[in-house]
Each structure stands twice: as structure tokens, then as C-alpha cells.
Amino acid sequence: LGTWNYVLVGAPVDASGTEKAFEPATGRVIATFTCLGEKEVSLDVENAKAAFKIWSKKCGRERCQILLEAARIIKERKDEIATVETINNGKSIFEARLDVDTCWQCLEYYAGLAASMAGEHIQLPEGSFGYTRREPLGVCVGIGAWNYPFQTACWKSAPALACGNAMIFKPSPFTPVSALLLAEIYTQAGMPPGLFNVVQGGAATGQFLCQHQDVAKVSFTGSVPTGMKIMEMSAKGIKPVTLELGGKSPLIIFSDCNMENAVKRALMANFLMQGQVCCNGTRVFVQKEIIDKFTKEVRVLGFVKLAKEQGASVLCGGDLYVPEDPKLKEGYYMTPCILTNCRDDMTCVREEIFGPVMSILSFDTEAEVLERANDTTFGLAAGVFTRDIQRAHRVAAELQAGTCYINNYNVSPVELPFGGYKKSGFGRENGRVTIEYYLQLKTVCVEMGNVESVF
Ligand SMILES: NC(=O)c1ccc[n+]([C@@H]2O[C@H](COP(=O)([O-])OP(=O)(O)OC[C@H]3O[C@@H](n4cnc5c(N)ncnc54)[C@H](O)[C@@H]3O)[C@@H](O)[C@H]2O)c1
Ligand SMILES: O=CCc1c[nH]cn1
């Protein structure tokens, strides 16, 4: 790929230094970029405001057409986007391609909704009436984490743009590259310049964006500590905020489950994307009667899966791993780790590790496992494996999590809302409900007769 130097908005006038982006597989520097300062951020907001004026006047059908064209281009450029993502993020090309699929699907989905957004007509006495208009918020800011760089940019921008907003997106400084491809694609599809802008930088640049008086909303994906700061800054400006934060999600496996499915999905719930998925089911509660069988099977399948990927005999221990290929010697690797005999009070069970580490915990009864599963400050996701349909729904209803999976884990169809309970955040991405987070409601009250004064 060579080395890139991106300066996105004119010449930097008060930029706060540069950052380097790496290829985790080899450790090489693939991009150097300027972290934008307050003046560039303001210039970007001005550009976005100008674009918003044009875009917000378009009808839903017109916005739909442009989003559909962008979705088509993403499909056409799928391999290129996935390759960039793999180089910069380190995920496998197979997973990166799946991510890109979720992105064009997201654009298609919100394109479909764009044309159907409508208010209500309400009849009042004496022929008077009211109606509601669903209006965009203005310039929205999206701030992303590094684990799903292109997907996060799409999941935030598609509903925002479909609703008629502009968006300024700041990717993580670890993964600054693929969001630029999205900006290029949106422009190619026909969006006005400045409607979707990418701003590079770290915490300081993020703060300038959140604090800008003309920013109407912030949608943030990242860790709980940063989410708290974003919420504080947004509160000062009375700005609505969406927080998509971390988790430590429980996956409950009852003894009556289909063992093969439970084992396969427990692996997916922990080792997808090197374990760096926010909703991973890293606390695996297994009912006592089957814990020995489950532990044996999960290890066997783990060995097989890894052996296939790496072509070698594999450890299951969370050690640093140095590949034999000399090109990969400077990269960042560890072997997947399965911990058994865990207790609820252990740090590995309580805190988000954000790496390939599965903790297996034993339980006896449904009531007990529910109490233990919910005993966390997080509430992003949860899963249950059982053949008992009543129990499946009873448990899903009791789990304190924004997404509950029954007999599956770690699927994120764009049609279903995704987001957290408790400290895992609030607001949603995906699904019809997300348009509520990018629209404001105006009531128009219309008098058809004469009016009196009480004075
Ligand atoms: N719930 C979800 O949908 C979801 C999805 C992906 C990742 N995550 C979570 O993200 C975390 C990992 O991502 P990370 O390490 O990049 O998170 P992070 O909180 O360190 O950084 C996220 C983003 O915030 C920016 N940032 C940092 N400090 C800031 C500040 N003071 N003001 C404004 N912006 C600031 C960073 O530059 C980055 O772009 C994990 O906890 C993971 O669970 C959640
Ligand atoms: O990392 C969390 C976001 C996500 C979950 N599944 C796909 N993307």
C-alpha cells in the first residue's frame, strides 16, 4: 500500500501533531496522518453545514437513490475495502469481507426507510388540525473504535444521512484508512461535498468535535471510560448522544442444548475477530452435568479450527505467538485462550479483555445462573442455548442485555436494533428504531377559525 499522508481539510493551521497507523500483521507503518486541531474541525463543521442545507431539502426518495448507488459501489469495491481493512485492522480477509457485506446491506436498508419517513396528521376541534414533521438534527458527529472501522462508519452514517443529516466521522487513530474510502464512495454516489467528512485524530480532535456548538448530536462507539467523557461533553451542550460501549456478556449453556451448536457458537462468541468484538460472550456459563463434555469438545474444536487456519499444531494458552514467516515476525499475535474453573469474582470474568479469552463457569440452576449472568455493570449482549422453548424465552426476558441470542451468538443483521443496557450504553444502531435517534419531531398547530384574547 505504500505510505500515505492524509490532510483532509485544507492546510493544517493548528493541527496537534501526526499519528502513524500500523499493519498489525507485520508491524510496518502504513499511514501517517495529521491530527486535526480546533480550526480545521470548525472548517469541517462549516462545510458540513453547507452540505446539510442542500441535503436536508432533498426528499426521501432522492436520498434513497444516492444511498442505493453508494451501496452498489461498496459491493463493487468489496475486495478492495476488505483488503484495506485487513491490512490496517489485522482481521482475517474472510471476516473483513463479511463486514463489508453488512455495510452495503446497512446502506440499502436505510435507503429503503428514507422514502417512508413521515409525520402524522391530527384532527382538532372546529376544523383545526395539527401535523408533525420529522426533521433532521443537522451536523452529527460519529466517533469510531478500531475493531470494525468501515462497519462503524457505515452503521453510523447510513441512518444519519438517510434522515437528512450531515455527518463528520472520526475514526480511531489506529484504523484511520477505510473511512476515507467511504467518503470517496459517498461523493462518487452523488452526495454534496462535505456531507460526509472524515476527520483524523485522537482524543483532542474528538473533544473539539463534541464541544463544537454547531454539532447537533454525537454517536460514539468505544470504551466505557471514553463514553463517560463523551456524555459529559454532550451534556454541556444539551446534545443527544448515542453510546455504543463495551461489554462482558454471558452465554448460558443448559444441559439440554444441542451440544454441537453450543460449542460451535461458543467459539464464534469468543474468537471471532481475534476476540475483539464488543458483544462477545466471554462468560460462558455451562450447566454442571455437561461441563466436562463441553470443555472437552470446545478444546477439540478449537484445536481443529486453529490448526486449519495456521497449518500447525496449536496451543490453547493465551501465549504470545511468533509466526515462522519472517514478514510476520514484528506483528502482534497471541494464541486463543480457554480458561476453565473460573469464579465470578476473578478479573478475567469481570472485566472486558477485548482479546481471544473465553472463561468457562459452571452452574446448577436457572435461577442461579440468571442472577450470576446479570451480576455485571455491563449489559450489551447475552445468549442462551437450550432445547426448552419456554425456558429460552423466560431466560431471554430476564437477561439484562440489549441483545439476547437464543441458540445462536454474534450475528448482527441490519434489520435488528443493536445496543446496550446499563454501562454498555444507550441508543441503538441498526433496525428501524435508529432513525428515531437522528430525527427531531416538530409539531405544527393550525387554526382554521378566528382567535380570541383573554386580555
Ligand atoms: N457497543 C458497540 O457497538 C461497540 C462496538 C465496537 C467497539 N466497542 C467497544 O470499544 C472499545 C474498544 O475501542 P477503543 O479502544 O477504540 O475505544 P476508545 O474509547 O479508546 O476510543 C474510541 C474512540 O474515541 C476516541 N476518543 C478517545 N478519547 C476521546 C475523548 N476524550 N473525546 C472524544 N473522543 C475520544 C478515540 O480516538 C477513538 O476514535 C471496547 O470497549 C469495545 O467493546 C463497542
Ligand atoms: O464490536 C461490536 C460491533 C459489532 C458486533 N457485531 C458486528 N459488529
XYZ file of C-alpha atoms and ligand atoms in Angstrom:
507
model
C 0.000 0.000 0.000
C 2.904 2.370 0.466
C 2.839 5.183 2.993
C 0.009 7.691 2.914
C -0.159 11.154 4.300
C -3.677 12.482 4.576
C -4.510 16.072 5.300
C -8.199 16.306 4.800
C -9.297 19.875 5.188
C -7.015 22.401 3.526
C -3.611 23.040 5.035
C -3.286 22.301 8.738
C -3.232 25.531 10.711
C -3.394 24.303 14.266
C -3.063 20.570 13.918
C -1.837 18.785 17.015
C 0.916 16.592 15.553
C 0.837 13.446 13.489
C -0.071 9.823 14.169
C 1.124 6.671 12.494
C -1.140 3.772 11.600
C 0.289 0.250 11.606
C -0.336 -3.067 9.956
C -0.747 -5.374 12.986
C 0.298 -8.447 10.970
C 3.796 -7.098 10.293
C 4.221 -4.039 12.492
C 5.010 -1.821 9.462
C 3.769 1.754 9.265
C 1.141 2.086 6.533
C -0.078 5.645 7.010
C 0.951 8.896 8.623
C -1.753 11.450 9.182
C -2.204 14.852 10.697
C -4.388 15.108 13.805
C -6.720 17.972 13.126
C -6.985 20.900 15.502
C -9.815 23.187 16.538
C -9.653 25.429 13.459
C -9.778 22.532 10.989
C -12.628 20.979 12.944
C -14.541 24.284 12.721
C -13.870 24.491 8.999
C -15.174 20.973 8.621
C -18.326 21.824 10.560
C -18.864 24.836 8.247
C -18.534 22.561 5.191
C -20.949 20.090 6.731
C -23.466 22.854 7.479
C -23.358 23.986 3.844
C -23.877 20.418 2.626
C -26.692 19.907 5.146
C -28.596 22.835 3.607
C -28.635 21.060 0.247
C -29.145 17.517 1.515
C -31.914 18.236 4.013
C -34.014 19.802 1.243
C -33.983 16.596 -0.785
C -36.962 14.314 -0.459
C -36.549 10.841 0.991
C -36.731 9.191 -2.426
C -33.816 11.306 -3.700
C -31.710 10.422 -0.666
C -32.702 6.784 -1.151
C -31.365 6.771 -4.728
C -27.969 8.136 -3.697
C -27.618 5.743 -0.767
C -28.510 2.836 -3.059
C -25.833 3.941 -5.503
C -23.303 4.094 -2.642
C -24.353 0.564 -1.595
C -23.803 -0.606 -5.176
C -20.293 0.879 -5.251
C -19.426 -0.737 -1.915
C -20.476 -4.103 -3.354
C -18.400 -3.441 -6.475
C -15.334 -2.457 -4.381
C -15.841 -5.133 -1.727
C -12.467 -6.840 -2.138
C -10.528 -3.587 -2.149
C -12.268 -2.333 1.017
C -11.846 -5.698 2.747
C -8.137 -5.778 1.852
C -7.553 -2.304 3.288
C -9.452 -3.322 6.436
C -7.400 -6.492 6.855
C -4.116 -4.642 6.408
C -4.966 -1.841 8.833
C -7.029 -3.740 11.428
C -5.496 -7.215 11.324
C -8.746 -9.168 10.976
C -8.865 -12.066 8.512
C -9.856 -11.264 4.939
C -12.789 -13.666 5.320
C -14.193 -11.627 8.222
C -13.404 -8.325 6.528
C -15.486 -9.412 3.509
C -18.381 -10.319 5.816
C -18.089 -6.869 7.415
C -18.323 -5.197 4.005
C -21.485 -7.189 3.302
C -23.062 -5.820 6.489
C -22.131 -2.330 5.263
C -23.824 -2.315 1.861
C -26.792 -4.076 3.476
C -26.985 -1.269 6.029
C -26.974 1.405 3.306
C -29.658 -0.468 1.348
C -31.780 -0.849 4.478
C -31.720 2.851 5.405
C -32.132 3.852 1.768
C -35.381 1.872 1.911
C -36.507 3.692 5.041
C -35.539 7.155 3.731
C -38.549 7.404 1.472
C -41.003 6.251 4.127
C -40.260 8.788 6.876
C -43.419 10.746 7.567
C -45.187 12.656 10.285
C -48.803 12.457 11.470
C -51.935 14.464 10.821
C -54.073 15.100 13.924
C -57.635 16.455 13.683
C -58.515 19.182 16.255
C -61.943 20.787 17.105
C -63.680 23.130 14.641
C -61.750 22.005 11.608
C -58.392 22.974 13.059
C -55.665 20.420 12.909
C -52.065 19.709 13.712
C -49.370 17.796 11.983
C -45.906 16.593 12.846
C -42.785 16.881 10.748
C -39.817 14.591 11.237
C -36.806 16.810 10.693
C -33.099 16.020 10.660
C -30.925 17.232 13.532
C -28.198 18.946 11.481
C -24.481 18.159 11.669
C -23.963 14.890 13.526
C -20.615 13.559 14.712
C -19.654 9.880 14.619
C -16.634 8.659 16.590
C -15.460 5.112 15.997
C -13.465 2.329 17.665
C -10.765 0.347 15.858
C -12.309 -3.133 15.756
C -14.883 -2.559 12.969
C -13.605 0.593 11.220
C -15.572 0.543 7.951
C -18.644 -1.046 9.501
C -18.832 1.543 12.288
C -18.577 4.367 9.736
C -21.464 2.813 7.757
C -23.646 1.882 10.727
C -23.478 5.494 11.932
C -23.576 7.383 8.647
C -26.290 5.416 6.812
C -29.158 6.212 9.216
C -27.842 9.752 9.818
C -27.707 10.551 6.106
C -30.960 8.757 5.299
C -32.680 11.080 7.792
C -31.237 14.154 6.031
C -28.329 14.960 8.369
C -24.672 15.631 7.590
C -22.028 13.574 9.381
C -18.452 14.225 10.404
C -16.775 10.932 11.231
C -13.627 10.492 13.280
C -12.192 7.003 13.017
C -9.880 5.564 15.644
C -6.292 6.737 15.092
C -5.357 3.035 14.981
C -7.547 2.450 11.924
C -7.842 5.703 10.005
C -7.861 4.367 6.453
C -11.092 2.671 5.414
C -13.443 5.525 6.409
C -11.724 7.561 3.671
C -12.902 5.007 1.131
C -16.451 5.511 2.381
C -16.138 9.296 1.956
C -14.910 8.740 -1.598
C -17.801 6.360 -2.317
C -20.454 8.720 -0.957
C -19.097 11.534 -3.131
C -18.977 9.244 -6.175
C -22.589 8.258 -5.482
C -23.701 11.900 -5.663
C -23.693 13.324 -2.147
C -22.766 17.012 -1.880
C -19.141 17.706 -0.866
C -18.785 17.964 2.913
C -21.907 15.927 3.674
C -19.812 13.038 4.981
C -16.423 14.250 6.144
C -13.641 12.227 7.720
C -11.621 13.981 10.400
C -8.434 12.301 11.607
C -7.032 12.476 15.118
C -7.265 11.107 18.635
C -8.834 12.279 21.893
C -8.114 16.005 21.377
C -9.714 16.078 17.922
C -12.669 14.098 19.286
C -13.138 16.666 22.032
C -13.151 19.573 19.571
C -15.884 17.797 17.632
C -18.039 17.003 20.677
C -17.718 20.521 22.079
C -18.457 22.377 18.846
C -21.606 24.459 19.295
C -22.915 23.656 15.806
C -22.720 19.904 16.264
C -26.237 18.648 16.947
C -25.562 15.054 18.008
C -22.737 12.678 18.873
C -22.817 8.957 18.182
C -19.916 7.218 19.867
C -18.561 3.677 19.726
C -15.768 2.803 22.131
C -14.906 2.068 25.729
C -16.937 2.912 28.849
C -14.395 5.444 30.256
C -14.336 7.411 26.979
C -18.129 7.106 26.717
C -18.450 8.836 30.095
C -16.341 11.741 28.830
C -18.391 11.999 25.637
C -21.596 12.085 27.670
C -20.225 14.835 29.936
C -19.210 16.980 26.956
C -22.539 16.404 25.221
C -24.464 17.242 28.394
C -22.796 20.663 28.499
C -24.176 21.394 25.021
C -27.552 19.618 25.696
C -26.766 17.338 22.762
C -28.361 13.941 22.305
C -25.818 11.171 22.368
C -25.737 7.525 21.336
C -23.229 5.420 23.285
C -22.214 2.013 21.938
C -19.819 0.795 24.635
C -18.078 -2.334 25.866
C -19.434 -5.491 27.404
C -18.719 -8.681 29.332
C -21.587 -10.715 28.014
C -22.861 -14.033 29.397
C -23.529 -17.078 27.246
C -25.628 -19.666 29.138
C -25.469 -23.282 28.024
C -28.079 -25.592 29.557
C -27.591 -29.357 29.702
C -30.476 -29.952 27.251
C -28.793 -27.921 24.470
C -27.682 -29.184 21.097
C -24.052 -29.610 22.156
C -22.534 -29.305 18.700
C -24.302 -25.983 18.043
C -23.466 -24.681 21.516
C -19.773 -25.486 21.123
C -19.564 -24.006 17.613
C -21.254 -20.815 18.680
C -19.291 -20.514 21.940
C -16.180 -20.462 19.758
C -17.714 -17.806 17.496
C -18.798 -15.867 20.593
C -15.218 -15.689 21.804
C -12.761 -15.980 18.950
C -14.443 -14.091 16.109
C -12.280 -11.106 15.132
C -9.475 -12.300 17.457
C -11.902 -11.893 20.375
C -12.195 -8.168 19.704
C -15.964 -7.897 19.324
C -17.874 -5.707 21.778
C -20.708 -8.202 22.295
C -18.569 -11.345 22.622
C -20.000 -13.913 25.049
C -16.870 -14.215 27.151
C -18.523 -15.505 30.338
C -19.593 -18.968 29.265
C -21.875 -20.483 31.942
C -22.187 -24.235 31.428
C -24.606 -26.396 33.435
C -22.727 -28.764 35.749
C -23.943 -32.029 34.165
C -22.333 -31.218 30.821
C -19.342 -29.099 31.775
C -16.754 -31.882 31.306
C -18.153 -32.838 27.915
C -18.420 -29.189 26.844
C -14.864 -28.392 27.948
C -13.519 -31.377 26.039
C -15.475 -30.544 22.878
C -14.674 -26.834 22.875
C -10.974 -27.645 23.127
C -11.112 -30.256 20.378
C -12.985 -27.952 18.008
C -10.701 -25.085 18.952
C -7.664 -27.131 18.021
C -9.181 -28.185 14.742
C -10.206 -24.637 13.805
C -6.863 -23.143 14.651
C -4.896 -25.972 13.173
C -6.755 -25.391 9.901
C -6.070 -21.653 9.965
C -2.431 -21.821 10.904
C -1.403 -25.163 9.471
C 0.384 -26.173 12.654
C -0.191 -27.894 15.978
C -1.681 -25.316 18.232
C -1.530 -24.262 21.887
C -4.585 -23.161 23.800
C -2.971 -20.916 26.297
C -3.002 -17.180 25.597
C 0.735 -17.067 24.878
C 2.442 -14.609 22.631
C 2.848 -16.199 19.247
C 5.635 -15.549 16.733
C 4.802 -16.860 13.241
C 7.512 -18.577 11.277
C 7.046 -16.331 8.250
C 9.812 -13.670 8.613
C 7.460 -10.984 7.211
C 5.144 -11.510 10.188
C 7.768 -11.568 12.951
C 7.130 -7.962 14.036
C 3.343 -8.464 14.128
C 1.083 -8.724 17.171
C -0.154 -12.270 17.846
C -1.397 -14.434 20.689
C -2.862 -17.908 20.815
C -6.545 -18.212 21.755
C -7.069 -18.959 25.396
C -9.724 -21.001 27.177
C -9.868 -20.702 30.959
C -11.765 -23.312 32.970
C -12.687 -23.494 36.692
C -13.369 -19.762 36.708
C -15.131 -17.910 39.526
C -17.400 -14.849 39.223
C -15.023 -12.668 41.248
C -11.985 -13.204 39.009
C -10.785 -10.193 36.995
C -10.882 -12.215 33.771
C -14.607 -12.825 34.412
C -15.497 -9.293 35.480
C -13.567 -7.075 33.055
C -13.680 -6.730 29.300
C -10.423 -8.211 27.990
C -11.094 -7.490 24.299
C -8.935 -10.381 23.183
C -9.357 -14.106 22.478
C -10.008 -15.293 26.042
C -13.002 -17.472 26.993
C -13.842 -18.035 30.671
C -15.903 -21.157 31.442
C -18.043 -21.140 34.596
C -20.153 -23.952 35.993
C -23.755 -23.532 37.232
C -26.580 -25.672 38.653
C -29.954 -23.966 38.265
C -31.699 -21.448 36.009
C -32.372 -19.026 38.871
C -28.746 -19.171 39.958
C -27.293 -18.614 36.502
C -29.607 -15.678 35.808
C -28.522 -13.925 38.970
C -24.856 -14.523 38.183
C -25.194 -13.619 34.485
C -26.802 -10.287 35.397
C -24.251 -9.530 38.107
C -22.247 -7.122 35.941
C -22.196 -3.406 35.275
C -22.306 -4.181 31.526
C -25.377 -5.179 29.514
C -24.520 -5.356 25.839
C -25.467 -8.896 24.853
C -26.292 -12.350 26.216
C -27.029 -15.793 24.825
C -28.826 -18.970 25.831
C -28.561 -22.470 24.399
C -31.406 -24.864 25.263
C -33.977 -27.073 23.518
C -36.670 -25.998 26.003
C -38.582 -23.245 24.182
C -40.327 -21.926 27.303
C -37.074 -21.686 29.174
C -35.373 -19.957 26.216
C -37.884 -17.101 26.201
C -38.112 -16.929 30.006
C -34.339 -16.577 30.261
C -34.152 -14.049 27.397
C -36.771 -11.935 29.173
C -34.787 -11.949 32.423
C -31.341 -11.248 30.975
C -30.312 -7.607 31.414
C -28.838 -7.025 27.965
C -29.683 -5.041 24.838
C -29.423 -8.090 22.576
C -30.266 -11.674 23.593
C -29.489 -14.593 21.322
C -31.388 -17.886 21.529
C -29.440 -20.889 20.175
C -27.039 -18.609 18.293
C -24.492 -15.889 19.031
C -22.695 -12.982 17.353
C -24.934 -12.355 14.393
C -25.872 -8.749 13.655
C -28.497 -8.482 10.910
C -29.066 -4.854 9.943
C -32.818 -5.266 10.488
C -32.351 -5.819 14.237
C -31.522 -2.980 16.652
C -28.140 -3.295 18.382
C -27.084 -1.535 21.585
C -26.645 -1.828 25.304
C -28.256 -1.802 28.726
C -26.541 -0.426 31.843
C -22.956 0.775 31.306
C -22.845 -0.709 27.811
C -24.574 2.459 26.662
C -27.852 3.644 25.215
C -29.348 4.495 21.868
C -29.340 1.897 19.126
C -27.693 1.159 15.789
C -29.388 -0.805 13.014
C -33.094 -1.519 12.806
C -35.976 0.878 12.165
C -35.702 2.395 15.659
C -32.341 4.026 14.869
C -33.973 6.690 12.734
C -35.532 7.996 15.964
C -32.020 8.907 17.103
C -31.340 11.032 14.019
C -34.625 12.912 13.732
C -36.399 15.553 15.766
C -40.143 16.000 15.862
C -41.776 19.311 15.045
C -45.451 19.881 15.868
C -47.325 22.337 13.661
C -50.624 23.532 15.141
C -53.017 25.020 12.558
C -56.015 27.185 13.482
C -58.777 27.298 10.856
C -61.077 29.815 12.595
C -60.754 33.186 14.340
C -58.975 33.510 17.682
C -59.965 35.372 20.882
C -57.845 37.082 23.510
C -58.387 36.653 27.267
C -56.933 40.146 27.813
N -21.190 -1.377 21.597
C -20.643 -1.346 20.404
O -21.326 -1.304 19.375
C -19.145 -1.377 20.259
C -18.592 -1.642 19.005
C -17.207 -1.666 18.878
C -16.385 -1.461 19.985
N -16.943 -1.201 21.180
C -16.098 -1.021 22.371
O -14.984 -0.174 22.047
C -13.877 -0.461 22.906
C -12.618 -0.606 22.073
O -12.437 0.515 21.252
P -11.309 1.622 21.529
O -10.180 1.005 22.293
O -11.018 2.249 20.208
O -12.105 2.642 22.463
P -11.679 4.102 22.960
O -12.736 4.527 23.902
O -10.281 4.083 23.448
O -11.671 5.007 21.649
C -12.804 5.122 20.810
C -12.740 6.417 20.026
O -12.835 7.527 20.922
C -11.822 8.491 20.616
N -11.542 9.201 21.873
C -10.708 8.847 22.876
N -10.764 9.761 23.879
C -11.659 10.708 23.497
C -12.148 11.903 24.100
N -11.747 12.303 25.312
N -13.054 12.645 23.423
C -13.511 12.247 22.203
N -13.067 11.127 21.572
C -12.156 10.366 22.224
C -10.687 7.629 20.094
O -9.763 8.404 19.359
C -11.449 6.639 19.238
O -11.779 7.195 17.985
C -14.263 -1.752 23.619
O -14.682 -1.445 24.920
C -15.427 -2.295 22.780
O -16.299 -3.145 23.492
C -18.294 -1.150 21.351
O -17.892 -4.737 18.060
C -19.091 -4.591 18.025
C -19.932 -4.244 16.857
C -20.331 -5.452 16.110
C -20.902 -6.575 16.588
N -21.039 -7.382 15.540
C -20.584 -6.785 14.480
N -20.157 -5.603 14.832
